[in-house]
mmCIF file with all atom_site columns, C-alpha atoms in Angstrom:
data_model
loop_
_atom_site.group_PDB
_atom_site.id
_atom_site.type_symbol
_atom_site.label_atom_id
_atom_site.label_alt_id
_atom_site.label_comp_id
_atom_site.label_asym_id
_atom_site.label_entity_id
_atom_site.label_seq_id
_atom_site.pdbx_PDB_ins_code
_atom_site.Cartn_x
_atom_site.Cartn_y
_atom_site.Cartn_z
_atom_site.occupancy
_atom_site.B_iso_or_equiv
_atom_site.pdbx_formal_charge
_atom_site.auth_seq_id
_atom_site.auth_comp_id
_atom_site.auth_asym_id
_atom_site.auth_atom_id
_atom_site.pdbx_PDB_model_num
ATOM 1   C CA . MET W 1 1   ? 2.677   12.298  -14.088 1.00 76.00 ? 6   MET W CA 1
ATOM 2   C CA . ASN W 1 2   ? 3.002   9.371   -16.462 1.00 87.00 ? 7   ASN W CA 1
ATOM 3   C CA . ALA W 1 3   ? 3.105   5.626   -15.825 1.00 87.00 ? 8   ALA W CA 1
ATOM 4   C CA . GLN W 1 4   ? 6.900   5.367   -15.879 1.00 88.00 ? 9   GLN W CA 1
ATOM 5   C CA . GLN W 1 5   ? 7.258   8.176   -13.344 1.00 88.00 ? 10  GLN W CA 1
ATOM 6   C CA . LEU W 1 6   ? 4.799   6.415   -11.030 1.00 85.00 ? 11  LEU W CA 1
ATOM 7   C CA . VAL W 1 7   ? 6.732   3.156   -11.278 1.00 89.00 ? 12  VAL W CA 1
ATOM 8   C CA . ASP W 1 8   ? 10.025  4.959   -10.692 1.00 88.00 ? 13  ASP W CA 1
ATOM 9   C CA . GLU W 1 9   ? 8.719   6.976   -7.733  1.00 93.00 ? 14  GLU W CA 1
ATOM 10  C CA . ARG W 1 10  ? 6.481   4.439   -6.013  1.00 94.00 ? 15  ARG W CA 1
ATOM 11  C CA . GLY W 1 11  ? 6.940   0.994   -7.537  1.00 93.00 ? 16  GLY W CA 1
ATOM 12  C CA . ASP W 1 12  ? 9.390   -0.423  -4.995  1.00 96.00 ? 17  ASP W CA 1
ATOM 13  C CA . LEU W 1 13  ? 7.342   0.941   -2.112  1.00 97.00 ? 18  LEU W CA 1
ATOM 14  C CA . TRP W 1 14  ? 4.052   -0.452  -3.427  1.00 95.00 ? 19  TRP W CA 1
ATOM 15  C CA . LEU W 1 15  ? 5.532   -3.895  -4.028  1.00 95.00 ? 20  LEU W CA 1
ATOM 16  C CA . ALA W 1 16  ? 7.206   -3.934  -0.613  1.00 96.00 ? 21  ALA W CA 1
ATOM 17  C CA . LEU W 1 17  ? 3.904   -3.127  1.115   1.00 96.00 ? 22  LEU W CA 1
ATOM 18  C CA . ALA W 1 18  ? 1.705   -5.469  -0.947  1.00 94.00 ? 23  ALA W CA 1
ATOM 19  C CA . PRO W 1 19  ? 2.283   -8.449  1.428   1.00 92.00 ? 24  PRO W CA 1
ATOM 20  C CA . LEU W 1 20  ? 0.146   -6.631  3.995   1.00 94.00 ? 25  LEU W CA 1
ATOM 21  C CA . TRP W 1 21  ? -2.826  -7.862  1.946   1.00 91.00 ? 26  TRP W CA 1
ATOM 22  C CA . LEU W 1 22  ? -1.795  -11.531 1.710   1.00 88.00 ? 27  LEU W CA 1
ATOM 23  C CA . ASP W 1 23  ? -3.685  -14.233 3.603   1.00 83.00 ? 28  ASP W CA 1
ATOM 24  C CA . ARG W 1 24  ? -0.945  -14.693 6.187   1.00 85.00 ? 29  ARG W CA 1
ATOM 25  C CA . GLU W 1 25  ? 0.370   -12.435 8.885   1.00 91.00 ? 30  GLU W CA 1
ATOM 26  C CA . PRO W 1 26  ? 3.647   -10.795 7.886   1.00 94.00 ? 31  PRO W CA 1
ATOM 27  C CA . SER W 1 27  ? 6.690   -12.204 9.642   1.00 95.00 ? 32  SER W CA 1
ATOM 28  C CA . GLU W 1 28  ? 9.246   -10.060 11.437  1.00 96.00 ? 33  GLU W CA 1
ATOM 29  C CA . ARG W 1 29  ? 11.429  -10.461 8.360   1.00 96.00 ? 34  ARG W CA 1
ATOM 30  C CA . ASP W 1 30  ? 8.576   -9.127  6.185   1.00 96.00 ? 35  ASP W CA 1
ATOM 31  C CA . TYR W 1 31  ? 8.095   -6.118  8.465   1.00 98.00 ? 36  TYR W CA 1
ATOM 32  C CA . ALA W 1 32  ? 11.864  -5.455  8.541   1.00 98.00 ? 37  ALA W CA 1
ATOM 33  C CA . ARG W 1 33  ? 11.960  -5.457  4.732   1.00 97.00 ? 38  ARG W CA 1
ATOM 34  C CA . MET W 1 34  ? 8.991   -3.069  4.575   1.00 98.00 ? 39  MET W CA 1
ATOM 35  C CA . VAL W 1 35  ? 10.632  -0.696  7.059   1.00 98.00 ? 40  VAL W CA 1
ATOM 36  C CA . GLU W 1 36  ? 13.874  -0.855  5.078   1.00 97.00 ? 41  GLU W CA 1
ATOM 37  C CA . VAL W 1 37  ? 12.091  0.126   1.851   1.00 97.00 ? 42  VAL W CA 1
ATOM 38  C CA . ILE W 1 38  ? 10.004  2.828   3.545   1.00 98.00 ? 43  ILE W CA 1
ATOM 39  C CA . GLU W 1 39  ? 13.155  4.424   4.928   1.00 97.00 ? 44  GLU W CA 1
ATOM 40  C CA . ARG W 1 40  ? 14.445  4.947   1.371   1.00 96.00 ? 45  ARG W CA 1
ATOM 41  C CA . TYR W 1 41  ? 11.554  7.351   0.812   1.00 94.00 ? 46  TYR W CA 1
ATOM 42  C CA . ASP W 1 42  ? 11.350  10.786  2.332   1.00 90.00 ? 47  ASP W CA 1
ATOM 43  C CA . MET W 1 43  ? 7.778   10.435  3.579   1.00 95.00 ? 48  MET W CA 1
ATOM 44  C CA . THR W 1 44  ? 6.259   11.361  6.909   1.00 96.00 ? 49  THR W CA 1
ATOM 45  C CA . LEU W 1 45  ? 3.998   8.919   8.734   1.00 96.00 ? 50  LEU W CA 1
ATOM 46  C CA . ASN W 1 46  ? 1.041   11.053  7.647   1.00 96.00 ? 51  ASN W CA 1
ATOM 47  C CA . GLU W 1 47  ? 2.132   10.923  3.994   1.00 97.00 ? 52  GLU W CA 1
ATOM 48  C CA . LEU W 1 48  ? 2.571   7.160   4.274   1.00 97.00 ? 53  LEU W CA 1
ATOM 49  C CA . GLU W 1 49  ? -0.937  6.879   5.728   1.00 96.00 ? 54  GLU W CA 1
ATOM 50  C CA . TRP W 1 50  ? -2.480  8.695   2.776   1.00 96.00 ? 55  TRP W CA 1
ATOM 51  C CA . MET W 1 51  ? -0.406  6.687   0.299   1.00 96.00 ? 56  MET W CA 1
ATOM 52  C CA . PHE W 1 52  ? -1.742  3.526   1.989   1.00 97.00 ? 57  PHE W CA 1
ATOM 53  C CA . ARG W 1 53  ? -5.344  4.796   1.908   1.00 96.00 ? 58  ARG W CA 1
ATOM 54  C CA . LEU W 1 54  ? -5.509  6.359   -1.545  1.00 95.00 ? 59  LEU W CA 1
ATOM 55  C CA . GLU W 1 55  ? -2.804  4.800   -3.697  1.00 95.00 ? 60  GLU W CA 1
ATOM 56  C CA . MET W 1 56  ? -2.833  1.198   -2.518  1.00 95.00 ? 61  MET W CA 1
ATOM 57  C CA . ALA W 1 57  ? -5.927  0.171   -0.555  1.00 95.00 ? 62  ALA W CA 1
ATOM 58  C CA . PRO W 1 58  ? -8.490  0.700   -3.340  1.00 94.00 ? 63  PRO W CA 1
ATOM 59  C CA . VAL W 1 59  ? -6.579  -1.712  -5.586  1.00 93.00 ? 64  VAL W CA 1
ATOM 60  C CA . MET W 1 60  ? -5.415  -4.154  -2.937  1.00 92.00 ? 65  MET W CA 1
ATOM 61  C CA . SER W 1 61  ? -8.781  -4.481  -1.205  1.00 88.00 ? 66  SER W CA 1
ATOM 62  C CA . ARG W 1 62  ? -10.263 -5.774  -4.480  1.00 83.00 ? 67  ARG W CA 1
ATOM 63  C CA . HIS W 1 63  ? -7.839  -8.690  -4.265  1.00 75.00 ? 68  HIS W CA 1
ATOM 64  C CA . GLN W 1 64  ? -9.177  -9.521  -0.815  1.00 68.00 ? 69  GLN W CA 1
ATOM 65  C CA . LEU W 1 65  ? -12.764 -9.450  -2.006  1.00 60.00 ? 70  LEU W CA 1
ATOM 66  C CA . SER W 1 66  ? -12.174 -11.507 -5.138  1.00 56.00 ? 71  SER W CA 1
ATOM 67  C CA . ILE W 1 67  ? -12.782 -15.241 -4.931  1.00 53.00 ? 72  ILE W CA 1
ATOM 68  C CA . ALA W 1 68  ? -10.396 -15.801 -7.837  1.00 50.00 ? 73  ALA W CA 1
ATOM 69  C CA . SER W 1 69  ? -7.677  -13.695 -6.279  1.00 50.00 ? 74  SER W CA 1
ATOM 70  C CA . GLU W 1 70  ? -4.241  -15.101 -5.548  1.00 53.00 ? 75  GLU W CA 1
ATOM 71  C CA . TRP W 1 71  ? -3.748  -15.012 -1.792  1.00 54.00 ? 76  TRP W CA 1
ATOM 72  C CA . ARG W 1 72  ? -0.336  -16.649 -1.437  1.00 58.00 ? 77  ARG W CA 1
ATOM 73  C CA . GLN W 1 73  ? 1.560   -14.166 -3.598  1.00 65.00 ? 78  GLN W CA 1
ATOM 74  C CA . PHE W 1 74  ? 0.946   -11.478 -6.161  1.00 78.00 ? 79  PHE W CA 1
ATOM 75  C CA . ASP W 1 75  ? 2.022   -11.302 -9.777  1.00 85.00 ? 80  ASP W CA 1
ATOM 76  C CA . ASP W 1 76  ? 4.213   -8.194  -9.457  1.00 89.00 ? 81  ASP W CA 1
ATOM 77  C CA . TYR W 1 77  ? 3.789   -7.152  -13.087 1.00 91.00 ? 82  TYR W CA 1
ATOM 78  C CA . LYS W 1 78  ? -0.012  -7.443  -13.026 1.00 92.00 ? 83  LYS W CA 1
ATOM 79  C CA . LEU W 1 79  ? -0.206  -5.751  -9.638  1.00 92.00 ? 84  LEU W CA 1
ATOM 80  C CA . MET W 1 80  ? 1.991   -2.871  -10.786 1.00 93.00 ? 85  MET W CA 1
ATOM 81  C CA . LYS W 1 81  ? -0.212  -2.365  -13.854 1.00 95.00 ? 86  LYS W CA 1
ATOM 82  C CA . GLN W 1 82  ? -3.291  -2.190  -11.616 1.00 94.00 ? 87  GLN W CA 1
ATOM 83  C CA . LEU W 1 83  ? -1.663  0.236   -9.170  1.00 95.00 ? 88  LEU W CA 1
ATOM 84  C CA . VAL W 1 84  ? -0.371  2.503   -11.941 1.00 94.00 ? 89  VAL W CA 1
ATOM 85  C CA . SER W 1 85  ? -3.722  2.509   -13.724 1.00 94.00 ? 90  SER W CA 1
ATOM 86  C CA . HIS W 1 86  ? -5.535  3.398   -10.495 1.00 94.00 ? 91  HIS W CA 1
ATOM 87  C CA . ASN W 1 87  ? -3.082  6.152   -9.606  1.00 93.00 ? 92  ASN W CA 1
ATOM 88  C CA . LEU W 1 88  ? -3.169  7.745   -13.045 1.00 93.00 ? 93  LEU W CA 1
ATOM 89  C CA . ARG W 1 89  ? -6.933  8.228   -12.548 1.00 93.00 ? 94  ARG W CA 1
ATOM 90  C CA . LEU W 1 90  ? -6.627  9.356   -8.909  1.00 92.00 ? 95  LEU W CA 1
ATOM 91  C CA . LYS W 1 91  ? -7.647  12.988  -9.365  1.00 92.00 ? 96  LYS W CA 1
ATOM 92  C CA . GLY W 1 92  ? -10.558 15.231  -8.456  1.00 93.00 ? 97  GLY W CA 1
ATOM 93  C CA . TRP W 1 93  ? -13.736 13.441  -7.417  1.00 93.00 ? 98  TRP W CA 1
ATOM 94  C CA . ARG W 1 94  ? -12.076 10.006  -7.541  1.00 91.00 ? 99  ARG W CA 1
ATOM 95  C CA . ARG W 1 95  ? -9.475  11.094  -4.999  1.00 90.00 ? 100 ARG W CA 1
ATOM 96  C CA . LYS W 1 96  ? -12.170 12.550  -2.742  1.00 92.00 ? 101 LYS W CA 1
ATOM 97  C CA . SER W 1 97  ? -14.320 9.428   -3.065  1.00 92.00 ? 102 SER W CA 1
ATOM 98  C CA . TRP W 1 98  ? -11.471 7.101   -2.132  1.00 90.00 ? 103 TRP W CA 1
ATOM 99  C CA . ALA W 1 99  ? -10.589 9.366   0.792   1.00 89.00 ? 104 ALA W CA 1
ATOM 100 C CA . LEU W 1 100 ? -14.189 9.145   1.972   1.00 90.00 ? 105 LEU W CA 1
ATOM 101 C CA . PHE W 1 101 ? -14.318 5.342   1.704   1.00 88.00 ? 106 PHE W CA 1
ATOM 102 C CA . SER W 1 102 ? -10.751 4.653   2.766   1.00 89.00 ? 107 SER W CA 1
ATOM 103 C CA . GLY W 1 103 ? -11.878 3.323   6.131   1.00 88.00 ? 108 GLY W CA 1
ATOM 104 C CA . LEU W 1 104 ? -13.673 0.485   4.354   1.00 88.00 ? 109 LEU W CA 1
ATOM 105 C CA . THR W 1 105 ? -10.813 -0.344  2.010   1.00 88.00 ? 110 THR W CA 1
ATOM 106 C CA . THR W 1 106 ? -8.231  -0.411  4.803   1.00 91.00 ? 111 THR W CA 1
ATOM 107 C CA . MET W 1 107 ? -10.131 -2.090  7.628   1.00 91.00 ? 112 MET W CA 1
ATOM 108 C CA . MET W 1 108 ? -9.041  -5.655  6.856   1.00 91.00 ? 113 MET W CA 1
ATOM 109 C CA . VAL W 1 109 ? -5.330  -4.799  7.085   1.00 95.00 ? 114 VAL W CA 1
ATOM 110 C CA . ARG W 1 110 ? -5.459  -1.847  9.473   1.00 96.00 ? 115 ARG W CA 1
ATOM 111 C CA . HIS W 1 111 ? -3.916  -3.885  12.324  1.00 96.00 ? 116 HIS W CA 1
ATOM 112 C CA . ARG W 1 112 ? -0.980  -4.833  10.094  1.00 97.00 ? 117 ARG W CA 1
ATOM 113 C CA . TRP W 1 113 ? -0.527  -1.251  8.918   1.00 97.00 ? 118 TRP W CA 1
ATOM 114 C CA . ASN W 1 114 ? -0.535  0.010   12.510  1.00 97.00 ? 119 ASN W CA 1
ATOM 115 C CA . ALA W 1 115 ? 2.071   -2.593  13.462  1.00 97.00 ? 120 ALA W CA 1
ATOM 116 C CA . LEU W 1 116 ? 4.215   -1.495  10.520  1.00 98.00 ? 121 LEU W CA 1
ATOM 117 C CA . MET W 1 117 ? 3.870   2.209   11.350  1.00 98.00 ? 122 MET W CA 1
ATOM 118 C CA . ASN W 1 118 ? 4.908   1.481   14.947  1.00 97.00 ? 123 ASN W CA 1
ATOM 119 C CA . ARG W 1 119 ? 8.051   -0.206  13.619  1.00 97.00 ? 124 ARG W CA 1
ATOM 120 C CA . VAL W 1 120 ? 8.749   2.741   11.304  1.00 97.00 ? 125 VAL W CA 1
ATOM 121 C CA . ALA W 1 121 ? 8.309   5.212   14.177  1.00 97.00 ? 126 ALA W CA 1
ATOM 122 C CA . VAL W 1 122 ? 10.680  3.203   16.374  1.00 96.00 ? 127 VAL W CA 1
ATOM 123 C CA . SER W 1 123 ? 13.183  2.983   13.519  1.00 95.00 ? 128 SER W CA 1
ATOM 124 C CA . ARG W 1 124 ? 13.066  6.777   13.190  1.00 94.00 ? 129 ARG W CA 1
ATOM 125 C CA . GLY W 1 125 ? 13.294  7.337   16.931  1.00 92.00 ? 130 GLY W CA 1
ATOM 126 C CA . GLU W 1 126 ? 9.811   8.892   17.029  1.00 88.00 ? 131 GLU W CA 1
ATOM 127 C CA . LYS W 1 127 ? 7.223   8.453   19.742  1.00 78.00 ? 132 LYS W CA 1
ATOM 128 C CA . VAL W 1 128 ? 4.788   5.663   19.062  1.00 70.00 ? 133 VAL W CA 1
#
């Protein structure tokens, strides 16, 4: 897969979910927008979980740990470059390593992710 394919296949989803890592709690409007974007993708809750853990959290958690990071909003272009670069290298041992450490990279936003997944499940008429 090349960079353009990644942007075409995941870009909107990644950018819609990025606010989970901002310094404020997402509003109901934010969650509604995220659910709306998620529903455009044919992904199960399990697939969404692994996308969150492997594709996004390793990049996004670095923003949380950086003193110089922008916490009010993200530069979409810069963020997309970082996410694409990470995902192009996400093979073999790197994929396994991030899977192993995904609990650490997701722990600061896990409560937000769980709240979002509950909303997605309700939207789909699934049991929470």
